[in-house]
Amino acid sequence: LTVTVNSGAAQTIAAITDNAVNTFPSAVNITTAWDINPSAASVTLVGYFSSAASALSNGSFAIPTSQVKGRVPTAGAPNAPASFTAFTQGAVGTVGTASGSLTLFSETITAANKKSSRTIDLELQLDLTGQTATPGTYTGTLNLRAVTQ
């Protein structure tokens, strides 16, 4: 079970606009590959931040995961968020953070696809609607991890 970021690993928004939706410049292209026992019911890719209260921080001010949204427009990605959805879901099994996670896809496993892969594009937004951010450089890490269940 492997997760590879093919492109878009580092994202930068040159200047964020308060009280608006700010879109990251490019999608993150991710490949998940597996060779598992068909007794596993599914393979799920989870994106999560280590803290729901602080997805992005400039040292003194934090932007919570409720303001960071993702979607997977890739055709055929099962159970993927087709519209922008906040990273406010719970963990999947032991993977992720309570109120800081988002399931990016969840594929049912059968004997036919027990050895397979899926490549998706993850588009990201910073939704500051109704919010004002403290000026500064914000950084954060979106963790990606696949899990079988």
CSV table of C-alpha atoms in Angstrom, one decimal, residues 6-149:
chain,number,residue,atom,x,y,z
A,6,ASN,CA,3.2,13.1,-8.4
A,7,SER,CA,2.9,16.9,-8.6
A,8,GLY,CA,1.6,19.8,-6.6
A,9,ALA,CA,3.3,18.8,-3.3
A,10,ALA,CA,4.1,22.4,-2.4
A,11,GLN,CA,1.3,25.0,-2.8
A,12,THR,CA,1.6,28.7,-2.5
A,13,ILE,CA,-1.1,31.4,-2.7
A,14,ALA,CA,0.8,34.7,-3.5
A,15,ALA,CA,-1.7,36.8,-1.6
A,16,ILE,CA,-4.9,35.8,0.2
A,17,THR,CA,-8.0,37.9,0.1
A,18,ASP,CA,-10.0,38.3,3.3
A,19,ASN,CA,-13.8,37.5,3.2
A,20,ALA,CA,-13.3,35.5,0.0
A,21,VAL,CA,-12.6,32.0,-1.3
A,22,ASN,CA,-8.9,31.7,-2.3
A,23,THR,CA,-8.1,28.8,-4.6
A,24,PHE,CA,-4.7,27.2,-4.6
A,25,PRO,CA,-2.9,27.4,-7.9
A,26,SER,CA,-2.8,23.8,-9.0
A,27,ALA,CA,-4.2,20.4,-8.1
A,28,VAL,CA,-2.2,17.9,-6.1
A,29,ASN,CA,-1.9,14.7,-8.3
A,30,ILE,CA,-1.8,11.6,-6.0
A,31,THR,CA,-1.4,7.9,-6.9
A,32,THR,CA,-2.4,5.3,-4.4
A,33,ALA,CA,-1.3,1.7,-5.3
A,34,TRP,CA,-2.1,-1.5,-3.5
A,35,ASP,CA,-1.6,-5.3,-3.6
A,36,ILE,CA,-3.7,-6.6,-0.7
A,37,ASN,CA,-5.6,-9.6,0.4
A,38,PRO,CA,-9.1,-9.5,-1.1
A,39,SER,CA,-10.5,-10.1,2.4
A,40,ALA,CA,-10.0,-6.3,3.0
A,41,ALA,CA,-13.3,-4.6,2.2
A,42,SER,CA,-11.9,-1.3,0.9
A,43,VAL,CA,-8.9,1.0,0.3
A,44,THR,CA,-9.5,4.6,1.5
A,45,LEU,CA,-7.2,7.6,1.0
A,46,VAL,CA,-7.5,10.1,3.8
A,47,GLY,CA,-6.2,13.7,3.8
A,48,TYR,CA,-5.7,15.2,7.3
A,49,PHE,CA,-4.1,17.9,9.3
A,50,SER,CA,-2.5,17.1,12.7
A,51,SER,CA,-4.7,19.7,14.4
A,52,ALA,CA,-8.3,20.7,13.5
A,53,ALA,CA,-7.7,24.1,15.2
A,54,SER,CA,-4.6,24.8,13.1
A,55,ALA,CA,-4.4,23.6,9.5
A,56,LEU,CA,-2.3,26.7,8.6
A,57,SER,CA,-0.4,29.0,11.0
A,58,ASN,CA,1.8,32.0,10.8
A,59,GLY,CA,3.1,31.5,14.3
A,60,SER,CA,0.6,33.6,16.2
A,61,PHE,CA,-2.6,33.1,14.2
A,62,ALA,CA,-4.1,29.8,13.1
A,63,ILE,CA,-6.5,29.0,10.3
A,64,PRO,CA,-8.7,25.9,11.3
A,65,THR,CA,-9.4,22.9,9.1
A,66,SER,CA,-13.0,24.2,8.7
A,67,GLN,CA,-11.7,26.9,6.4
A,68,VAL,CA,-9.6,24.5,4.2
A,69,LYS,CA,-11.6,22.7,1.6
A,70,GLY,CA,-10.8,20.0,-0.9
A,71,ARG,CA,-12.5,18.2,-3.8
A,72,VAL,CA,-11.6,15.4,-6.2
A,73,PRO,CA,-12.9,16.2,-9.7
A,74,THR,CA,-11.3,13.0,-11.1
A,75,ALA,CA,-13.9,11.0,-12.9
A,76,GLY,CA,-14.7,7.6,-11.4
A,77,ALA,CA,-13.1,8.2,-8.0
A,78,PRO,CA,-15.4,6.3,-5.7
A,79,ASN,CA,-16.9,8.1,-2.7
A,80,ALA,CA,-14.8,11.2,-3.5
A,81,PRO,CA,-15.9,14.7,-2.5
A,82,ALA,CA,-17.1,16.1,-5.9
A,83,SER,CA,-17.8,19.6,-4.4
A,84,PHE,CA,-15.4,21.5,-2.1
A,85,THR,CA,-15.7,20.0,1.3
A,86,ALA,CA,-14.0,21.2,4.5
A,87,PHE,CA,-11.4,19.0,6.2
A,88,THR,CA,-13.8,18.4,9.2
A,89,GLN,CA,-14.5,14.7,9.0
A,90,GLY,CA,-13.3,12.2,11.6
A,91,ALA,CA,-10.5,9.7,11.3
A,92,VAL,CA,-11.0,6.5,9.2
A,93,GLY,CA,-10.0,3.7,11.6
A,94,THR,CA,-6.9,5.0,13.2
A,95,VAL,CA,-5.9,7.3,10.3
A,96,GLY,CA,-6.6,11.0,10.5
A,97,THR,CA,-7.6,13.6,13.0
A,98,ALA,CA,-11.0,14.1,14.6
A,99,SER,CA,-12.6,17.1,12.9
A,100,GLY,CA,-9.5,17.5,10.7
A,101,SER,CA,-9.8,14.9,8.0
A,102,LEU,CA,-11.3,14.4,4.6
A,103,THR,CA,-11.8,11.0,2.8
A,104,LEU,CA,-10.5,11.6,-0.7
A,105,PHE,CA,-11.7,8.3,-2.1
A,106,SER,CA,-12.8,4.9,-0.8
A,107,GLU,CA,-12.7,1.9,-3.2
A,108,THR,CA,-14.4,-1.4,-2.6
A,109,ILE,CA,-11.9,-4.3,-3.0
A,110,THR,CA,-12.8,-7.4,-4.9
A,111,ALA,CA,-10.7,-10.3,-6.2
A,112,ALA,CA,-10.5,-8.4,-9.5
A,113,ASN,CA,-8.9,-5.3,-8.0
A,114,LYS,CA,-6.9,-6.6,-5.1
A,115,LYS,CA,-3.8,-5.4,-6.9
A,116,SER,CA,-4.5,-2.0,-8.5
A,117,SER,CA,-4.0,1.7,-8.2
A,118,ARG,CA,-5.9,5.0,-8.5
A,119,THR,CA,-4.6,8.4,-9.5
A,120,ILE,CA,-6.6,11.5,-8.4
A,121,ASP,CA,-6.4,15.2,-8.5
A,122,LEU,CA,-7.0,17.0,-5.3
A,123,GLU,CA,-8.0,20.7,-5.6
A,124,LEU,CA,-7.7,22.9,-2.6
A,125,GLN,CA,-9.3,26.1,-1.4
A,126,LEU,CA,-8.9,28.4,1.6
A,127,ASP,CA,-12.4,29.8,2.4
A,128,LEU,CA,-12.1,33.0,4.3
A,129,THR,CA,-15.7,34.0,3.7
A,130,GLY,CA,-16.7,36.2,6.7
A,131,GLN,CA,-13.1,36.0,8.0
A,132,THR,CA,-10.1,38.3,8.2
A,133,ALA,CA,-6.7,36.7,8.4
A,134,THR,CA,-3.8,38.3,10.3
A,135,PRO,CA,-1.1,39.3,7.7
A,136,GLY,CA,1.9,37.0,7.5
A,137,THR,CA,3.2,33.8,5.9
A,138,TYR,CA,1.1,30.8,6.7
A,139,THR,CA,2.4,27.2,6.6
A,140,GLY,CA,0.8,23.8,7.1
A,141,THR,CA,1.1,20.2,6.2
A,142,LEU,CA,-1.6,18.1,4.7
A,143,ASN,CA,-0.9,14.5,5.5
A,144,LEU,CA,-2.0,11.8,3.0
A,145,ARG,CA,-2.4,8.2,4.1
A,146,ALA,CA,-4.1,5.1,2.7
A,147,VAL,CA,-5.9,2.6,4.9
A,148,THR,CA,-7.5,-0.8,4.3
A,149,GLN,CA,-10.5,-1.9,6.2
